[in-house]
Amino acid sequence: MNRNATGAQAEQLAASFLKKLGYRIVDKNYRCRLGEIDLVVKDGRTTVFVEVRSASAGFCEHPAESITLKKRRTLSMAAVSYLKEKDMLDRPSRFDVVTVELQSGCDPKVTHFQNAFEAC
């Protein structure tokens, strides 16, 4: 499976997983000139910006470890853009990470990290 298809599959699995936990999906693949946010969900009144990371079996690092400082900065700027666009700067928000580990012949392993990092 190519990288784009794997990413799309991981985002779909993450969205389904979060829905089962009671989150409401608000936006998928939000794009602005500053970056992209995989999922925007609501957890009660809190807007949650979700970065989805996936990896196939055999990778040495956990998918969450691939989120660099540069990526966190890009996500932070895109999140501010989203909040401004929706006139929601005064509302609570946070950053979560959902990882999807894909293994041939096995069910995907989905892990959710709440408050994975602070805006920077």
PDB file of C-alpha atoms in Angstrom:
ATOM      1  CA  MET A   1       0.000   0.000   0.000  1.00  0.00           C
ATOM      2  CA  ASN A   2       1.417   3.425  -0.876  1.00  0.00           C
ATOM      3  CA  ARG A   3       2.016   6.172   1.666  1.00  0.00           C
ATOM      4  CA  ASN A   4      -1.053   8.264   0.738  1.00  0.00           C
ATOM      5  CA  ALA A   5      -3.364   5.251   0.943  1.00  0.00           C
ATOM      6  CA  THR A   6      -1.840   4.219   4.273  1.00  0.00           C
ATOM      7  CA  GLY A   7      -2.289   7.744   5.635  1.00  0.00           C
ATOM      8  CA  ALA A   8      -5.902   7.907   4.475  1.00  0.00           C
ATOM      9  CA  GLN A   9      -6.611   4.500   6.029  1.00  0.00           C
ATOM     10  CA  ALA A  10      -5.003   5.598   9.306  1.00  0.00           C
ATOM     11  CA  GLU A  11      -7.045   8.820   9.391  1.00  0.00           C
ATOM     12  CA  GLN A  12     -10.266   6.879   8.812  1.00  0.00           C
ATOM     13  CA  LEU A  13      -9.394   4.404  11.576  1.00  0.00           C
ATOM     14  CA  ALA A  14      -8.514   7.296  13.911  1.00  0.00           C
ATOM     15  CA  ALA A  15     -11.798   9.086  13.170  1.00  0.00           C
ATOM     16  CA  SER A  16     -13.806   5.912  13.826  1.00  0.00           C
ATOM     17  CA  PHE A  17     -11.887   5.277  17.041  1.00  0.00           C
ATOM     18  CA  LEU A  18     -12.515   8.817  18.315  1.00  0.00           C
ATOM     19  CA  LYS A  19     -16.226   8.637  17.418  1.00  0.00           C
ATOM     20  CA  LYS A  20     -16.529   5.496  19.531  1.00  0.00           C
ATOM     21  CA  LEU A  21     -15.018   7.455  22.431  1.00  0.00           C
ATOM     22  CA  GLY A  22     -17.724  10.117  22.052  1.00  0.00           C
ATOM     23  CA  TYR A  23     -15.818  12.751  20.102  1.00  0.00           C
ATOM     24  CA  ARG A  24     -17.606  14.614  17.310  1.00  0.00           C
ATOM     25  CA  ILE A  25     -15.686  14.963  14.038  1.00  0.00           C
ATOM     26  CA  VAL A  26     -15.850  18.595  12.889  1.00  0.00           C
ATOM     27  CA  ASP A  27     -13.315  18.714  10.058  1.00  0.00           C
ATOM     28  CA  LYS A  28     -10.946  16.421   8.184  1.00  0.00           C
ATOM     29  CA  ASN A  29      -7.733  17.507   6.473  1.00  0.00           C
ATOM     30  CA  TYR A  30      -8.112  21.197   7.290  1.00  0.00           C
ATOM     31  CA  ARG A  31      -5.648  23.105   5.132  1.00  0.00           C
ATOM     32  CA  CYS A  32      -4.447  26.671   5.232  1.00  0.00           C
ATOM     33  CA  ARG A  33      -1.289  28.373   3.986  1.00  0.00           C
ATOM     34  CA  LEU A  34       0.391  27.563   7.311  1.00  0.00           C
ATOM     35  CA  GLY A  35      -0.171  23.814   7.313  1.00  0.00           C
ATOM     36  CA  GLU A  36      -2.646  20.969   7.583  1.00  0.00           C
ATOM     37  CA  ILE A  37      -4.500  19.411  10.477  1.00  0.00           C
ATOM     38  CA  ASP A  38      -5.576  15.798  10.018  1.00  0.00           C
ATOM     39  CA  LEU A  39      -8.701  15.903  12.193  1.00  0.00           C
ATOM     40  CA  VAL A  40     -10.524  18.592  14.122  1.00  0.00           C
ATOM     41  CA  VAL A  41     -12.876  17.111  16.711  1.00  0.00           C
ATOM     42  CA  LYS A  42     -14.980  18.290  19.614  1.00  0.00           C
ATOM     43  CA  ASP A  43     -14.638  16.873  23.108  1.00  0.00           C
ATOM     44  CA  GLY A  44     -17.488  18.654  24.859  1.00  0.00           C
ATOM     45  CA  ARG A  45     -16.694  22.371  24.460  1.00  0.00           C
ATOM     46  CA  THR A  46     -13.016  21.724  23.712  1.00  0.00           C
ATOM     47  CA  THR A  47     -11.757  21.873  20.140  1.00  0.00           C
ATOM     48  CA  VAL A  48      -9.195  19.135  19.655  1.00  0.00           C
ATOM     49  CA  PHE A  49      -6.616  19.235  16.874  1.00  0.00           C
ATOM     50  CA  VAL A  50      -5.589  15.669  16.099  1.00  0.00           C
ATOM     51  CA  GLU A  51      -2.389  14.606  14.374  1.00  0.00           C
ATOM     52  CA  VAL A  52      -2.655  11.060  13.023  1.00  0.00           C
ATOM     53  CA  ARG A  53       0.540   9.034  12.630  1.00  0.00           C
ATOM     54  CA  SER A  54       0.856   5.566  11.194  1.00  0.00           C
ATOM     55  CA  ALA A  55       3.561   2.973  10.754  1.00  0.00           C
ATOM     56  CA  SER A  56       3.816  -0.523   9.396  1.00  0.00           C
ATOM     57  CA  ALA A  57       5.278  -3.430  11.289  1.00  0.00           C
ATOM     58  CA  GLY A  58       9.046  -3.426  11.488  1.00  0.00           C
ATOM     59  CA  PHE A  59       9.560   0.300  12.102  1.00  0.00           C
ATOM     60  CA  CYS A  60      12.015   0.954  14.903  1.00  0.00           C
ATOM     61  CA  GLU A  61      10.396   4.089  16.335  1.00  0.00           C
ATOM     62  CA  HIS A  62       6.860   4.512  17.596  1.00  0.00           C
ATOM     63  CA  PRO A  63       4.775   6.639  15.184  1.00  0.00           C
ATOM     64  CA  ALA A  64       4.307   9.355  17.833  1.00  0.00           C
ATOM     65  CA  GLU A  65       8.083   9.863  18.001  1.00  0.00           C
ATOM     66  CA  SER A  66       8.055  11.222  14.456  1.00  0.00           C
ATOM     67  CA  ILE A  67       6.344  14.470  15.522  1.00  0.00           C
ATOM     68  CA  THR A  68       9.206  16.937  15.531  1.00  0.00           C
ATOM     69  CA  LEU A  69       9.367  20.413  17.024  1.00  0.00           C
ATOM     70  CA  LYS A  70       8.983  21.814  13.506  1.00  0.00           C
ATOM     71  CA  LYS A  71       5.813  19.759  13.003  1.00  0.00           C
ATOM     72  CA  ARG A  72       4.413  20.918  16.362  1.00  0.00           C
ATOM     73  CA  ARG A  73       5.051  24.538  15.359  1.00  0.00           C
ATOM     74  CA  THR A  74       3.323  24.009  12.013  1.00  0.00           C
ATOM     75  CA  LEU A  75       0.330  22.387  13.717  1.00  0.00           C
ATOM     76  CA  SER A  76       0.190  25.218  16.262  1.00  0.00           C
ATOM     77  CA  MET A  77       0.120  27.882  13.550  1.00  0.00           C
ATOM     78  CA  ALA A  78      -2.527  26.010  11.550  1.00  0.00           C
ATOM     79  CA  ALA A  79      -4.626  25.601  14.712  1.00  0.00           C
ATOM     80  CA  VAL A  80      -4.500  29.338  15.431  1.00  0.00           C
ATOM     81  CA  SER A  81      -5.546  29.988  11.842  1.00  0.00           C
ATOM     82  CA  TYR A  82      -8.470  27.586  12.262  1.00  0.00           C
ATOM     83  CA  LEU A  83      -9.571  29.174  15.531  1.00  0.00           C
ATOM     84  CA  LYS A  84      -9.369  32.680  14.026  1.00  0.00           C
ATOM     85  CA  GLU A  85     -11.285  31.600  10.926  1.00  0.00           C
ATOM     86  CA  LYS A  86     -14.067  30.105  13.069  1.00  0.00           C
ATOM     87  CA  ASP A  87     -14.014  33.003  15.603  1.00  0.00           C
ATOM     88  CA  MET A  88     -13.169  30.562  18.405  1.00  0.00           C
ATOM     89  CA  LEU A  89      -9.980  32.001  19.910  1.00  0.00           C
ATOM     90  CA  ASP A  90     -11.692  32.332  23.289  1.00  0.00           C
ATOM     91  CA  ARG A  91     -12.655  28.645  23.465  1.00  0.00           C
ATOM     92  CA  PRO A  92     -10.582  25.827  25.002  1.00  0.00           C
ATOM     93  CA  SER A  93      -8.466  23.741  22.655  1.00  0.00           C
ATOM     94  CA  ARG A  94      -5.754  21.109  22.812  1.00  0.00           C
ATOM     95  CA  PHE A  95      -3.553  18.867  20.678  1.00  0.00           C
ATOM     96  CA  ASP A  96      -3.997  15.106  20.648  1.00  0.00           C
ATOM     97  CA  VAL A  97      -2.134  12.444  18.708  1.00  0.00           C
ATOM     98  CA  VAL A  98      -3.621   9.199  17.437  1.00  0.00           C
ATOM     99  CA  THR A  99      -1.211   6.534  16.261  1.00  0.00           C
ATOM    100  CA  VAL A 100      -2.159   3.609  14.054  1.00  0.00           C
ATOM    101  CA  GLU A 101       0.192   0.654  13.835  1.00  0.00           C
ATOM    102  CA  LEU A 102      -0.566  -1.531  10.828  1.00  0.00           C
ATOM    103  CA  GLN A 103       0.545  -5.149  10.808  1.00  0.00           C
ATOM    104  CA  SER A 104      -0.123  -7.648   8.073  1.00  0.00           C
ATOM    105  CA  GLY A 105      -2.676 -10.216   9.176  1.00  0.00           C
ATOM    106  CA  CYS A 106      -3.486  -8.398  12.430  1.00  0.00           C
ATOM    107  CA  ASP A 107      -5.988  -5.769  13.448  1.00  0.00           C
ATOM    108  CA  PRO A 108      -4.512  -2.254  13.488  1.00  0.00           C
ATOM    109  CA  LYS A 109      -3.396  -1.015  16.905  1.00  0.00           C
ATOM    110  CA  VAL A 110      -4.874   2.442  17.560  1.00  0.00           C
ATOM    111  CA  THR A 111      -3.562   4.525  20.472  1.00  0.00           C
ATOM    112  CA  HIS A 112      -4.858   7.921  21.583  1.00  0.00           C
ATOM    113  CA  PHE A 113      -2.641  10.438  23.388  1.00  0.00           C
ATOM    114  CA  GLN A 114      -4.654  13.284  24.938  1.00  0.00           C
ATOM    115  CA  ASN A 115      -2.868  16.610  25.440  1.00  0.00           C
ATOM    116  CA  ALA A 116       0.097  15.177  23.538  1.00  0.00           C
ATOM    117  CA  PHE A 117       1.859  18.538  23.335  1.00  0.00           C
ATOM    118  CA  GLU A 118       1.404  22.246  23.987  1.00  0.00           C
ATOM    119  CA  ALA A 119       1.119  24.892  21.298  1.00  0.00           C
ATOM    120  CA  CYS A 120       4.453  26.386  20.381  1.00  0.00           C
TER     121      CYS A 120
END
